[in-house]
PDB file of C-alpha atoms in Angstrom:
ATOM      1  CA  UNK A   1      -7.881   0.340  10.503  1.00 43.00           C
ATOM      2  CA  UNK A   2      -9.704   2.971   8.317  1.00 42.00           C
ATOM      3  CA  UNK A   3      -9.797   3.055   5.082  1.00 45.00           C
ATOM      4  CA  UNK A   4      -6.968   6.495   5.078  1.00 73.00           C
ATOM      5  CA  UNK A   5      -3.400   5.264   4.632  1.00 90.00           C
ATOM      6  CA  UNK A   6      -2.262   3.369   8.132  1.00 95.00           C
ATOM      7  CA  UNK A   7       0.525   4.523  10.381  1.00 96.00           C
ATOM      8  CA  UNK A   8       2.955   2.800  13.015  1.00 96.00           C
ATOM      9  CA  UNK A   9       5.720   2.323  14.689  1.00 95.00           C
ATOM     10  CA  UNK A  10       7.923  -0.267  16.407  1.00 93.00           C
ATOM     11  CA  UNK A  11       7.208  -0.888  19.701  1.00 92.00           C
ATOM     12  CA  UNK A  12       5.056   1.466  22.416  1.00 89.00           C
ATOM     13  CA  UNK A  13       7.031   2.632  24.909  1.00 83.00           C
ATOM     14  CA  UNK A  14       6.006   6.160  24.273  1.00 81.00           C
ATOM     15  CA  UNK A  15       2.420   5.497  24.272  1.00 87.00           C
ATOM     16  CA  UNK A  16       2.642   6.068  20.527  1.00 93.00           C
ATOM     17  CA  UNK A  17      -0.845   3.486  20.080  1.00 94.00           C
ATOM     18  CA  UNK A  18      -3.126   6.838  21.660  1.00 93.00           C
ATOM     19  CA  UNK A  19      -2.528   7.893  17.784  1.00 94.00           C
ATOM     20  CA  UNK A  20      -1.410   5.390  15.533  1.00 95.00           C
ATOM     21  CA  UNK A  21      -3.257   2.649  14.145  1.00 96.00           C
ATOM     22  CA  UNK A  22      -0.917  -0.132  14.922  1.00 96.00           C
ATOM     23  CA  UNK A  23       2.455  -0.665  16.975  1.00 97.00           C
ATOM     24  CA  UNK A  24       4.959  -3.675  15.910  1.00 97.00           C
ATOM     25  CA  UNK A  25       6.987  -5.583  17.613  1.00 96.00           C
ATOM     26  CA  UNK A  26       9.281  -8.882  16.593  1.00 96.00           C
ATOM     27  CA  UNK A  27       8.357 -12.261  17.519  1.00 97.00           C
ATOM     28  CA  UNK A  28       9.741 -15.766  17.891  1.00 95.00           C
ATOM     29  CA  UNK A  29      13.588 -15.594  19.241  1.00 95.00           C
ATOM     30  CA  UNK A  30      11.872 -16.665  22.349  1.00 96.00           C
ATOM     31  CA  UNK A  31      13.131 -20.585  21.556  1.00 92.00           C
ATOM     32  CA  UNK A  32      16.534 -19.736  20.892  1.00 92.00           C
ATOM     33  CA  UNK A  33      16.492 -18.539  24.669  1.00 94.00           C
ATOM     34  CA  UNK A  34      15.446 -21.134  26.069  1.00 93.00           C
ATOM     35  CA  UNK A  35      11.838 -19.927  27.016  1.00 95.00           C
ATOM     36  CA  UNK A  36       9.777 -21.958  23.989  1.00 88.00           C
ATOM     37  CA  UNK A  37       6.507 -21.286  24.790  1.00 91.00           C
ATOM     38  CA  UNK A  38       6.368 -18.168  26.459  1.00 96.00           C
ATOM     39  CA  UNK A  39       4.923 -14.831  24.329  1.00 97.00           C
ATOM     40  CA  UNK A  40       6.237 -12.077  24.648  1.00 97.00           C
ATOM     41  CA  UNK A  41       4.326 -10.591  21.908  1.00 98.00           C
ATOM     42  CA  UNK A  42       1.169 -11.274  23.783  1.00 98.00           C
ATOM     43  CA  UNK A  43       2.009  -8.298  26.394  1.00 97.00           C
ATOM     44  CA  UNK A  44       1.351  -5.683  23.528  1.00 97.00           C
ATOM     45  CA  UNK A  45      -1.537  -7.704  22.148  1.00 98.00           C
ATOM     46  CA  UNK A  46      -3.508  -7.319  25.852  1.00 97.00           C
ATOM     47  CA  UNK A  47      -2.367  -3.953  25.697  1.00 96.00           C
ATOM     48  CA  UNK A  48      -3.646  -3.010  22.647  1.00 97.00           C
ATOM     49  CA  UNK A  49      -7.085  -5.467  23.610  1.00 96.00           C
ATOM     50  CA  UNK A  50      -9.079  -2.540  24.811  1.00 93.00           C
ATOM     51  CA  UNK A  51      -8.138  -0.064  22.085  1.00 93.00           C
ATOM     52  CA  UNK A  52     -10.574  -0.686  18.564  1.00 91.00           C
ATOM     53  CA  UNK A  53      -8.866   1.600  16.623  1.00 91.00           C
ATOM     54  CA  UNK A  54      -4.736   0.355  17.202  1.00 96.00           C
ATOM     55  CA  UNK A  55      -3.830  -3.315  16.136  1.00 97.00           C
ATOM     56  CA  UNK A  56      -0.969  -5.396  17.155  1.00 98.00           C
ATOM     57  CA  UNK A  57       1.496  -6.260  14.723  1.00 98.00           C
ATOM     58  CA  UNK A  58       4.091  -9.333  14.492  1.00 98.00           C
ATOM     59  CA  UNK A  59       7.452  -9.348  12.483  1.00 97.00           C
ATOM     60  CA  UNK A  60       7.415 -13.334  12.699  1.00 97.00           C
ATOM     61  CA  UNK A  61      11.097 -14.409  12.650  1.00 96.00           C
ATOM     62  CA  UNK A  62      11.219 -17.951  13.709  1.00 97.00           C
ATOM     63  CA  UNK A  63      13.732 -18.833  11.333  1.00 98.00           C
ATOM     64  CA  UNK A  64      15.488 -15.634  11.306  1.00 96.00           C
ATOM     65  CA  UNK A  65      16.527 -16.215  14.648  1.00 95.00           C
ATOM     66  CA  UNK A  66      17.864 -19.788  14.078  1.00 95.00           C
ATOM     67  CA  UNK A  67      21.223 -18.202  12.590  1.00 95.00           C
ATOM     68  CA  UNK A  68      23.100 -15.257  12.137  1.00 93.00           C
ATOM     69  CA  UNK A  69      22.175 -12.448   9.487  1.00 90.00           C
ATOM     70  CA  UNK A  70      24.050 -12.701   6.360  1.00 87.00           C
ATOM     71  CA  UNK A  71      25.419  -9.040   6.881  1.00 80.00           C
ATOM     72  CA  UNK A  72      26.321  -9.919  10.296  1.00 82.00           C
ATOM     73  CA  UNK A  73      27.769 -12.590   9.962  1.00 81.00           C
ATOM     74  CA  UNK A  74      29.052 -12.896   6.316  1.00 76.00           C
ATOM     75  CA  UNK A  75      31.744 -15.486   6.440  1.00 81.00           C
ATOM     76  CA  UNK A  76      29.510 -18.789   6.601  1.00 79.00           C
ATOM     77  CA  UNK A  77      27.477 -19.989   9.263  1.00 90.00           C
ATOM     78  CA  UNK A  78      24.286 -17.632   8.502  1.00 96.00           C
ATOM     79  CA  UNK A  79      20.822 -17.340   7.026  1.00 97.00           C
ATOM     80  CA  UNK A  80      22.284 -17.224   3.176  1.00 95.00           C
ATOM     81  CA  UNK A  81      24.402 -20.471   3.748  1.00 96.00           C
ATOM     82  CA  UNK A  82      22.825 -22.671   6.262  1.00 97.00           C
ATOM     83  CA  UNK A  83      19.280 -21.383   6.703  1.00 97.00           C
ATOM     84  CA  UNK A  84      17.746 -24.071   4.298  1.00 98.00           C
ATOM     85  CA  UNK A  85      19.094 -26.640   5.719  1.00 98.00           C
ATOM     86  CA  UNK A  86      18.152 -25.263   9.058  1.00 98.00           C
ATOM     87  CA  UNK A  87      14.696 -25.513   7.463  1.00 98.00           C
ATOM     88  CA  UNK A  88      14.694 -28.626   6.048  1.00 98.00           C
ATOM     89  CA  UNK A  89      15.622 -30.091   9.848  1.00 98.00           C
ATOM     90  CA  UNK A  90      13.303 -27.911  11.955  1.00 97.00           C
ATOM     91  CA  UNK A  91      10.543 -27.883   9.557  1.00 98.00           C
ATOM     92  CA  UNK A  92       7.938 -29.503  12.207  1.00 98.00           C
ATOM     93  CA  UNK A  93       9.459 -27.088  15.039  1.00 96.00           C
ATOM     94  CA  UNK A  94       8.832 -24.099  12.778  1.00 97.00           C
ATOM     95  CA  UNK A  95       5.139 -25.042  12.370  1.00 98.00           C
ATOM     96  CA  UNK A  96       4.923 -25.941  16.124  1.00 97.00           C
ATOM     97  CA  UNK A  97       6.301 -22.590  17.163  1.00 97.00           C
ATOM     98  CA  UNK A  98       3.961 -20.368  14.872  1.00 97.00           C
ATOM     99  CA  UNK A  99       1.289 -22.441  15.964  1.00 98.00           C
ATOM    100  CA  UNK A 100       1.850 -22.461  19.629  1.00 97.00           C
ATOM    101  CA  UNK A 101       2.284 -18.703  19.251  1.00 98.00           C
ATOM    102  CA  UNK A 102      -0.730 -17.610  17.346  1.00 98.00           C
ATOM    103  CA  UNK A 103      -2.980 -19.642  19.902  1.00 98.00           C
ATOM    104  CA  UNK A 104      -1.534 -17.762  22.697  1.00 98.00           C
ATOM    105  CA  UNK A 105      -1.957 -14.303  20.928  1.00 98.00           C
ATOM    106  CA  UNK A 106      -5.663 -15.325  20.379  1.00 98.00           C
ATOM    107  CA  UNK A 107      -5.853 -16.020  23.893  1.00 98.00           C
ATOM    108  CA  UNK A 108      -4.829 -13.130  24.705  1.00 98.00           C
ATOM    109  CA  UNK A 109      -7.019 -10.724  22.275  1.00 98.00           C
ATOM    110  CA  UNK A 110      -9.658 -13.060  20.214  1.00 97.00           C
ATOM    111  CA  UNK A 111     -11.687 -10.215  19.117  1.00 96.00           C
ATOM    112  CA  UNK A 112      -9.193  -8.161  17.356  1.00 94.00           C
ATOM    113  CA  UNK A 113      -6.591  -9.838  15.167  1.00 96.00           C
ATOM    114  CA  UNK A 114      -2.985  -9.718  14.697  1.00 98.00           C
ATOM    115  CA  UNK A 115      -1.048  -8.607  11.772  1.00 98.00           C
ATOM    116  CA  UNK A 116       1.598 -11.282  10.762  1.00 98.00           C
ATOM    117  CA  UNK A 117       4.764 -10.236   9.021  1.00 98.00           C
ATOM    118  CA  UNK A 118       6.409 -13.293   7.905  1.00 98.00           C
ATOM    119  CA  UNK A 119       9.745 -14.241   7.947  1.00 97.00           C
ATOM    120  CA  UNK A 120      12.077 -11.134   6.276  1.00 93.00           C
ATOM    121  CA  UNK A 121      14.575 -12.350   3.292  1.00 94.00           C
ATOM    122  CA  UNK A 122      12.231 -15.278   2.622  1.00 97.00           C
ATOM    123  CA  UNK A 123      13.871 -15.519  -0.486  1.00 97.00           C
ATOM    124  CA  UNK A 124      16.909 -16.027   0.598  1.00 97.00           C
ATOM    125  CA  UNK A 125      16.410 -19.898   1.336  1.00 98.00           C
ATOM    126  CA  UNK A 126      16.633 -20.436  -2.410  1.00 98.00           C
ATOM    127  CA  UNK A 127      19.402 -18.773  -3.296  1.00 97.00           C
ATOM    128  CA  UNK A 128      22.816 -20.589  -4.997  1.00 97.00           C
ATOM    129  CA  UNK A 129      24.889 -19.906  -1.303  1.00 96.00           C
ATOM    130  CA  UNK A 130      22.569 -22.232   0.280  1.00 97.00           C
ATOM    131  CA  UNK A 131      24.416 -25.462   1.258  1.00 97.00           C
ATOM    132  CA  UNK A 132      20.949 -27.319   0.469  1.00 98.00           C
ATOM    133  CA  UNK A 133      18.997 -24.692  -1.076  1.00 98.00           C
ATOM    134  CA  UNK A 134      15.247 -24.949  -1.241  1.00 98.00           C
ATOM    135  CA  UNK A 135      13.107 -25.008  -4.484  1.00 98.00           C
ATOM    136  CA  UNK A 136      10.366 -22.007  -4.514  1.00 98.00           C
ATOM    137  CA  UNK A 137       7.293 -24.819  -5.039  1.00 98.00           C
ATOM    138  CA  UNK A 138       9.244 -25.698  -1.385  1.00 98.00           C
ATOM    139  CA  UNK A 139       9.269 -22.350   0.230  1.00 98.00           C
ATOM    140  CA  UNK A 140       5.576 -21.882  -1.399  1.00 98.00           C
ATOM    141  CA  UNK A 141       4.641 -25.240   0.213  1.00 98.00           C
ATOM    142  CA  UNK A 142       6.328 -23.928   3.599  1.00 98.00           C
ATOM    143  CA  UNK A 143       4.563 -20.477   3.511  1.00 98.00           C
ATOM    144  CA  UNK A 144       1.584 -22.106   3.067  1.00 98.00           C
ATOM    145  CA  UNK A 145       1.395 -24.369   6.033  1.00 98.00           C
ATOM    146  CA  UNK A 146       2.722 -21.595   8.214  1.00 98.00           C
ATOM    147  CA  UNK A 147      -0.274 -19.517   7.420  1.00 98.00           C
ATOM    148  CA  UNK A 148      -2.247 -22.575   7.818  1.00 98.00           C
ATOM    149  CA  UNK A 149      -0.902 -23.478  11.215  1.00 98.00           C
ATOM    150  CA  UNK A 150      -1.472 -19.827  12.247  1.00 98.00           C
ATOM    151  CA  UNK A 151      -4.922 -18.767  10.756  1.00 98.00           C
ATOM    152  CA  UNK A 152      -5.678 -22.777  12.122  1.00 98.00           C
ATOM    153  CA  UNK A 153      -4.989 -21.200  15.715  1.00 98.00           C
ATOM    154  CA  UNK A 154      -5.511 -17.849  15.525  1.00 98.00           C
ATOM    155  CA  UNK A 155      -9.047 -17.287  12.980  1.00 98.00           C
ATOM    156  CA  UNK A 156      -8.978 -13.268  12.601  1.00 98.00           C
ATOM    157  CA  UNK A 157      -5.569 -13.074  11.883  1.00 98.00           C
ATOM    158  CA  UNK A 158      -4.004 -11.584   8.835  1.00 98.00           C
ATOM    159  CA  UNK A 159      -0.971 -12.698   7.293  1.00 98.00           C
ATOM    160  CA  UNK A 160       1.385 -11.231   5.271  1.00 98.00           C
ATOM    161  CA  UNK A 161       4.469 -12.588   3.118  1.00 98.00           C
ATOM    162  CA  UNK A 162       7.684 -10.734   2.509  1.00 98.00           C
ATOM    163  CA  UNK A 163       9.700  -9.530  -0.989  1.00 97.00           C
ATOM    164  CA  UNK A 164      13.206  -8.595  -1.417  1.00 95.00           C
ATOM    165  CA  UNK A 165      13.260  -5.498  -3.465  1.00 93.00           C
ATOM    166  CA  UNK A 166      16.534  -6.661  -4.919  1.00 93.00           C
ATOM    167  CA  UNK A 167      15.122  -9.751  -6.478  1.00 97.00           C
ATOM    168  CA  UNK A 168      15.630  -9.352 -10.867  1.00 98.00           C
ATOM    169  CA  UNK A 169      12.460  -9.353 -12.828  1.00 98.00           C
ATOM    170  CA  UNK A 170      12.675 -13.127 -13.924  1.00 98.00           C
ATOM    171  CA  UNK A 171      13.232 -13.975  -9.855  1.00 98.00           C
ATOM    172  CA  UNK A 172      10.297 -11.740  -8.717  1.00 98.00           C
ATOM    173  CA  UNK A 173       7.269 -13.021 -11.163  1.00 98.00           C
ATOM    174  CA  UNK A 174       8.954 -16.758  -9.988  1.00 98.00           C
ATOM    175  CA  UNK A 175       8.654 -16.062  -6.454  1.00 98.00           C
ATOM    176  CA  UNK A 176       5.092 -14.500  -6.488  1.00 98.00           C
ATOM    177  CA  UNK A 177       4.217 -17.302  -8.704  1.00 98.00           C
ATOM    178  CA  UNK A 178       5.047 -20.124  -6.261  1.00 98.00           C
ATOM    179  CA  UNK A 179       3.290 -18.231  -3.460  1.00 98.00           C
ATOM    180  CA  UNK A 180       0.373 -19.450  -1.817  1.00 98.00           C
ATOM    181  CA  UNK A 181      -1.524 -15.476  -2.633  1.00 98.00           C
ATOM    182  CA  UNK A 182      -5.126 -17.152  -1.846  1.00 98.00           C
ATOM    183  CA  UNK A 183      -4.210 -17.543   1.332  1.00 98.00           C
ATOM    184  CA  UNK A 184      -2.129 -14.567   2.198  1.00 98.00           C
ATOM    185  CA  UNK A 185      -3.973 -11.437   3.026  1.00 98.00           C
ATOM    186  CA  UNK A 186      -1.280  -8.932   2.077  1.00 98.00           C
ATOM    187  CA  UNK A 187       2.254  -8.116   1.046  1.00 98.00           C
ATOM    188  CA  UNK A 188       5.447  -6.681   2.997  1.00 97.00           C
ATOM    189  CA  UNK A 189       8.691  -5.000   2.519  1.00 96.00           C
ATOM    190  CA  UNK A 190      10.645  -2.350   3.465  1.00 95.00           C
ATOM    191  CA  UNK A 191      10.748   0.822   0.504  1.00 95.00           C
ATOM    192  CA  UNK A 192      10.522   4.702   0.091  1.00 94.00           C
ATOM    193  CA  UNK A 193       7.891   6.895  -0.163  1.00 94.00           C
ATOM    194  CA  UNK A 194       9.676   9.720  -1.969  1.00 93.00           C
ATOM    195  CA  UNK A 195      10.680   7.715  -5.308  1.00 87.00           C
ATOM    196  CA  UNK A 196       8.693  10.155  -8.434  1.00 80.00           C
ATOM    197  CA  UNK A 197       8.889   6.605 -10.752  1.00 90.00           C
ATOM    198  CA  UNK A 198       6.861   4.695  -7.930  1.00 95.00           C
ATOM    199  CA  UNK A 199      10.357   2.024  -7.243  1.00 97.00           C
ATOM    200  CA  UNK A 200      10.255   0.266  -3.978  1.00 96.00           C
ATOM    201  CA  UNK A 201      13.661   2.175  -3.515  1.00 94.00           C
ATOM    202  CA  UNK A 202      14.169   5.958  -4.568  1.00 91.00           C
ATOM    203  CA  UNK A 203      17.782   4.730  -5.885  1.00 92.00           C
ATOM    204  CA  UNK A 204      16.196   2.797  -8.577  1.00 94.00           C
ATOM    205  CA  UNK A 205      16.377   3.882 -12.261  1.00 94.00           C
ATOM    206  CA  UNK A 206      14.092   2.949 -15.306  1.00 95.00           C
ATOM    207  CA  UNK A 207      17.216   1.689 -16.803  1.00 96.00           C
ATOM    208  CA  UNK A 208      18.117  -1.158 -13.458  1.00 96.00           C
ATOM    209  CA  UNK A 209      18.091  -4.257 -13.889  1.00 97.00           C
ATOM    210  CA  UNK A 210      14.802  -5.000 -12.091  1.00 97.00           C
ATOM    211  CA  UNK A 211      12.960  -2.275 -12.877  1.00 96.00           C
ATOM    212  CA  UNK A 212       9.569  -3.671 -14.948  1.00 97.00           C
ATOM    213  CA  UNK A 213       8.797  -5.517 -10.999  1.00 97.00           C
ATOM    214  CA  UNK A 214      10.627  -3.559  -8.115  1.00 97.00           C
ATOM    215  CA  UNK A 215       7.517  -1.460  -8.136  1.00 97.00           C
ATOM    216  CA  UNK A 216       4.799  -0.571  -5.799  1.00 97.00           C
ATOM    217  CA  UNK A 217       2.143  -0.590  -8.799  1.00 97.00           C
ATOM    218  CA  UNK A 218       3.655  -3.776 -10.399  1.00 98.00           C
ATOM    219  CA  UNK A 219       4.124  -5.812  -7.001  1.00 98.00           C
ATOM    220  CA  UNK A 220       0.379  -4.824  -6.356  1.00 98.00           C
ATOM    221  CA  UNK A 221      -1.348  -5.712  -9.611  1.00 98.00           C
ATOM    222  CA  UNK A 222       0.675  -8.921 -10.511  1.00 98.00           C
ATOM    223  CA  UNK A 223      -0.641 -10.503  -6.266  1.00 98.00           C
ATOM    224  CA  UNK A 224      -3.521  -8.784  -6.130  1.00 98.00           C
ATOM    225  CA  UNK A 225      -2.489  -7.773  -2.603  1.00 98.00           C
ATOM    226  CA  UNK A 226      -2.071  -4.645  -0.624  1.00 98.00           C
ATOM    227  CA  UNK A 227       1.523  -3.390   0.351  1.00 98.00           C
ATOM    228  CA  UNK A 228       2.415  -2.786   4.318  1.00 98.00           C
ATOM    229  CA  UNK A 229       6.019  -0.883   3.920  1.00 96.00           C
ATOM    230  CA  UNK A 230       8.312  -0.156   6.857  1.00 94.00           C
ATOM    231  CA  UNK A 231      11.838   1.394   6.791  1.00 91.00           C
ATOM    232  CA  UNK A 232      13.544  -1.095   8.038  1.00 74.00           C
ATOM    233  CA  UNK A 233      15.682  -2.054  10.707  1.00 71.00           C
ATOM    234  CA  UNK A 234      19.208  -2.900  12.198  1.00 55.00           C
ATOM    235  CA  UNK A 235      22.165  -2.324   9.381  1.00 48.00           C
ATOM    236  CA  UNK A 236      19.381  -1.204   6.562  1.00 50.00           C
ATOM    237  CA  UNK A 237      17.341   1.066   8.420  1.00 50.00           C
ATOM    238  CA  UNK A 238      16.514   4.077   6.681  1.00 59.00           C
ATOM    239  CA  UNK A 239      15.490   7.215   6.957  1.00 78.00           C
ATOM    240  CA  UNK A 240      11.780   8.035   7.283  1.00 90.00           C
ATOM    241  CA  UNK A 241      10.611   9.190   3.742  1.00 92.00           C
ATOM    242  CA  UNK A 242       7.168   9.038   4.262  1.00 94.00           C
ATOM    243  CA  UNK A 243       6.253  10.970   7.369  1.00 93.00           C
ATOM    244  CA  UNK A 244       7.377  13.983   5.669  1.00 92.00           C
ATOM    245  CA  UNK A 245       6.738  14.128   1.899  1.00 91.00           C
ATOM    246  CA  UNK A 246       4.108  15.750  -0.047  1.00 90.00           C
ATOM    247  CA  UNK A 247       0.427  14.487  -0.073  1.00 89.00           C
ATOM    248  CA  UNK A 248       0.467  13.919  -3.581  1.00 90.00           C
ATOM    249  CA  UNK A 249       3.123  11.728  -3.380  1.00 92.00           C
ATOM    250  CA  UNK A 250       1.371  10.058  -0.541  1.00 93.00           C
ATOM    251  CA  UNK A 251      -1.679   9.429  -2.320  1.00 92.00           C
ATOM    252  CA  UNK A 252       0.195   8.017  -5.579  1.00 94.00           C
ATOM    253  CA  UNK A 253       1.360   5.057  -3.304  1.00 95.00           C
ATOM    254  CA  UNK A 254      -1.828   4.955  -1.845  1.00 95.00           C
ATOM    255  CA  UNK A 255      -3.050   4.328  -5.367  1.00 95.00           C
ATOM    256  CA  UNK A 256       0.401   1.981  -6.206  1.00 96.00           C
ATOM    257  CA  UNK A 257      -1.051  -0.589  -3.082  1.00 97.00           C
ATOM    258  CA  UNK A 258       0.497   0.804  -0.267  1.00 97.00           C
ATOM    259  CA  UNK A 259      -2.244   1.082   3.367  1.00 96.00           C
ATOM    260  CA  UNK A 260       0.394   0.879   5.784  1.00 97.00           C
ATOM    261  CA  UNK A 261       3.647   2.465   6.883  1.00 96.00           C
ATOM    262  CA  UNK A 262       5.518   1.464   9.674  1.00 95.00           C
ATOM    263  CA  UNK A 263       8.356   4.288  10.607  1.00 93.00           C
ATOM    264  CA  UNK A 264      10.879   2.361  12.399  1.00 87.00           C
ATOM    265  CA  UNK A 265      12.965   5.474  13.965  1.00 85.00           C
ATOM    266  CA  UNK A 266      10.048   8.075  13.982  1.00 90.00           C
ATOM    267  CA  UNK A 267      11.042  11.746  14.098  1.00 90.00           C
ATOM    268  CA  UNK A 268      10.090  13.534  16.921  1.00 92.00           C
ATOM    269  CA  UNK A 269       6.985  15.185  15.391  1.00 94.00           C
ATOM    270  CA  UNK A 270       5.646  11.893  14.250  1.00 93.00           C
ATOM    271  CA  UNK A 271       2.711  12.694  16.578  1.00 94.00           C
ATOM    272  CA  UNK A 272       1.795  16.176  14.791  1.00 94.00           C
ATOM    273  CA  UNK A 273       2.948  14.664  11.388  1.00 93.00           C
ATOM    274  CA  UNK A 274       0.422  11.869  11.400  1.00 94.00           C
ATOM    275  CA  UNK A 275      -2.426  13.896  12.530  1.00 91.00           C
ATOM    276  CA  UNK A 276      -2.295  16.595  10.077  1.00 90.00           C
ATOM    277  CA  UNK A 277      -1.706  13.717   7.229  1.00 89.00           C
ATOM    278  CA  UNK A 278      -4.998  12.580   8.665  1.00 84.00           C
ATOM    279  CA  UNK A 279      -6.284  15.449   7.620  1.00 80.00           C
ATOM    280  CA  UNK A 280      -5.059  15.956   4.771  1.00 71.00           C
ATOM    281  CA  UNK A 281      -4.956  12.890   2.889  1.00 67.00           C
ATOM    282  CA  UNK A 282      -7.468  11.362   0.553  1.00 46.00           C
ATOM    283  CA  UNK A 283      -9.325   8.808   1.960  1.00 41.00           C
ATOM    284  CA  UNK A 284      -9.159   6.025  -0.427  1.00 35.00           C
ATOM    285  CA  UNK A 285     -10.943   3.179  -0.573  1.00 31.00           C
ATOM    286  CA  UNK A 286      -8.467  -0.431   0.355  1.00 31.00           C
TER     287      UNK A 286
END
């Protein structure tokens, strides 16, 4: 990718790569189906082998896939109530999984590498709902050997970790401070583009409870780490408020930390949109 703000979307069925500079797709339910080992992910990573300018990106959900979403499933039985425990009794099989995977994606492409989003809600296996919650030194600890086992397997890869925009002040400096930043390459989450104060979400107020962290700016500064923003998916997809916004707003999150935008649901001029942003848009340095 350049060094101009980065755009994507989820999956390439439309041959969306021919213009964007990477195409995401989620990885790791294969286990729950019985097929542990296969890689599905590595069909878009050979597609994308020949093409320098469009990278393959992974929304790593090993875990996630081990239960039901909260909001899915919200009377017990979930990723808010049993995931930790889950955790604490697949711990090796997570590590196996990521690293089985990451060698196979290598395989597959070992001159370009993939973009790793880890694990969504990451935070979540601390919470109080947990049966046996984790501490955050031991989702730090676990973060840390899953990049290990990947980058171990998979050399050019980049790795990102996830944050909950929701999180309160005191529970977002904790977080970030029990993550293993030297070794990830960049940050995640999903956000707006169209918020004036620079929030994560265009909802948020200077007067909310979280609103000294649930910044682009302030998430940037405090890891040190670029920001990769999407818009979501499933029951908290939202609308696309980047594609379409002003190029002064565009180049304030640019300056907040933000290189890459995934549009989950493009609109149907995502095509023109993106070119004439190209255009258009300072090219600032990452």
């Amino acid at each position: 990718m350049g060094n101009e703000l980065a755009w994507g979307k989820n999956g390439d069925d439309d041959g969306a790569s021919s213009y964007l500079d990477f195409i995401s797709t989620w990885v790791g339910y294969e286990y729950t189906q019985g097929r542990e080992g296969d890689c599905d992910g590595c069909r878009l990573v050979s597609k994308l082998a020949n093409d320098p300018d469009t990278y393959a990106v992974f929304y790593g959900y090993v875990i996630g896939y081990s239960l039901p979403d909260c909001n899915v499933q919200p009377e017990g039985g979930n990723l808010c109530t049993d995931g930790a425990q889950w955790i604490r009794n697949n711990r090796q099989k997570i590590l196996n999984v990521y690293g089985d995977y990451a060698a196979k994606s290598y395989a597959a492409d070992p001159n370009k590498g993939v973009l790793w989003l880890l694990e969504a809600d990451f935070h979540q296996y601390t919470i109080s709902t947990q049966s046996n919650p984790l501490s955050l030194q031991e989702l730090g600890q676990l973060a840390s050997d899953i990049i290990d086992v990947i980058k171990k397997n998979a050399p050019n890869a980049k790795v990102a970790l996830n944050h909950a925009p929701w999180l309160t002040d005191k529970e977002a400096t904790a977080m970030w401070s029990a993550m293993p930043l030297s070794k990830t390459d960049f940050l995640f989450f999903s956000g707006d583009g169209n918020s004036n104060g620079g929030y994560i979400l265009n909802t948020t107020t200077d007067s909310a409870y979280n609103a000294a962290t649930a910044t682009y700016k302030f998430l940037s500064s405090f890891t040190g780490k670029k920001i990769f923003v999407d818009t979501s998916f499933g029951l908290s997809q939202g609308a696309d408020t980047w594609s379409g916004i002003s190029e002064e707003l565009l180049n304030k999150r640019i300056s907040d930390g933000v290189f890459a935008v995934n549009v989950t649901m493009p609109p149907k001029d995502y095509e023109a949109r993106v070119k004439k942003l190209r255009l258009d848009l300072n090219s600032l340095s990452r």
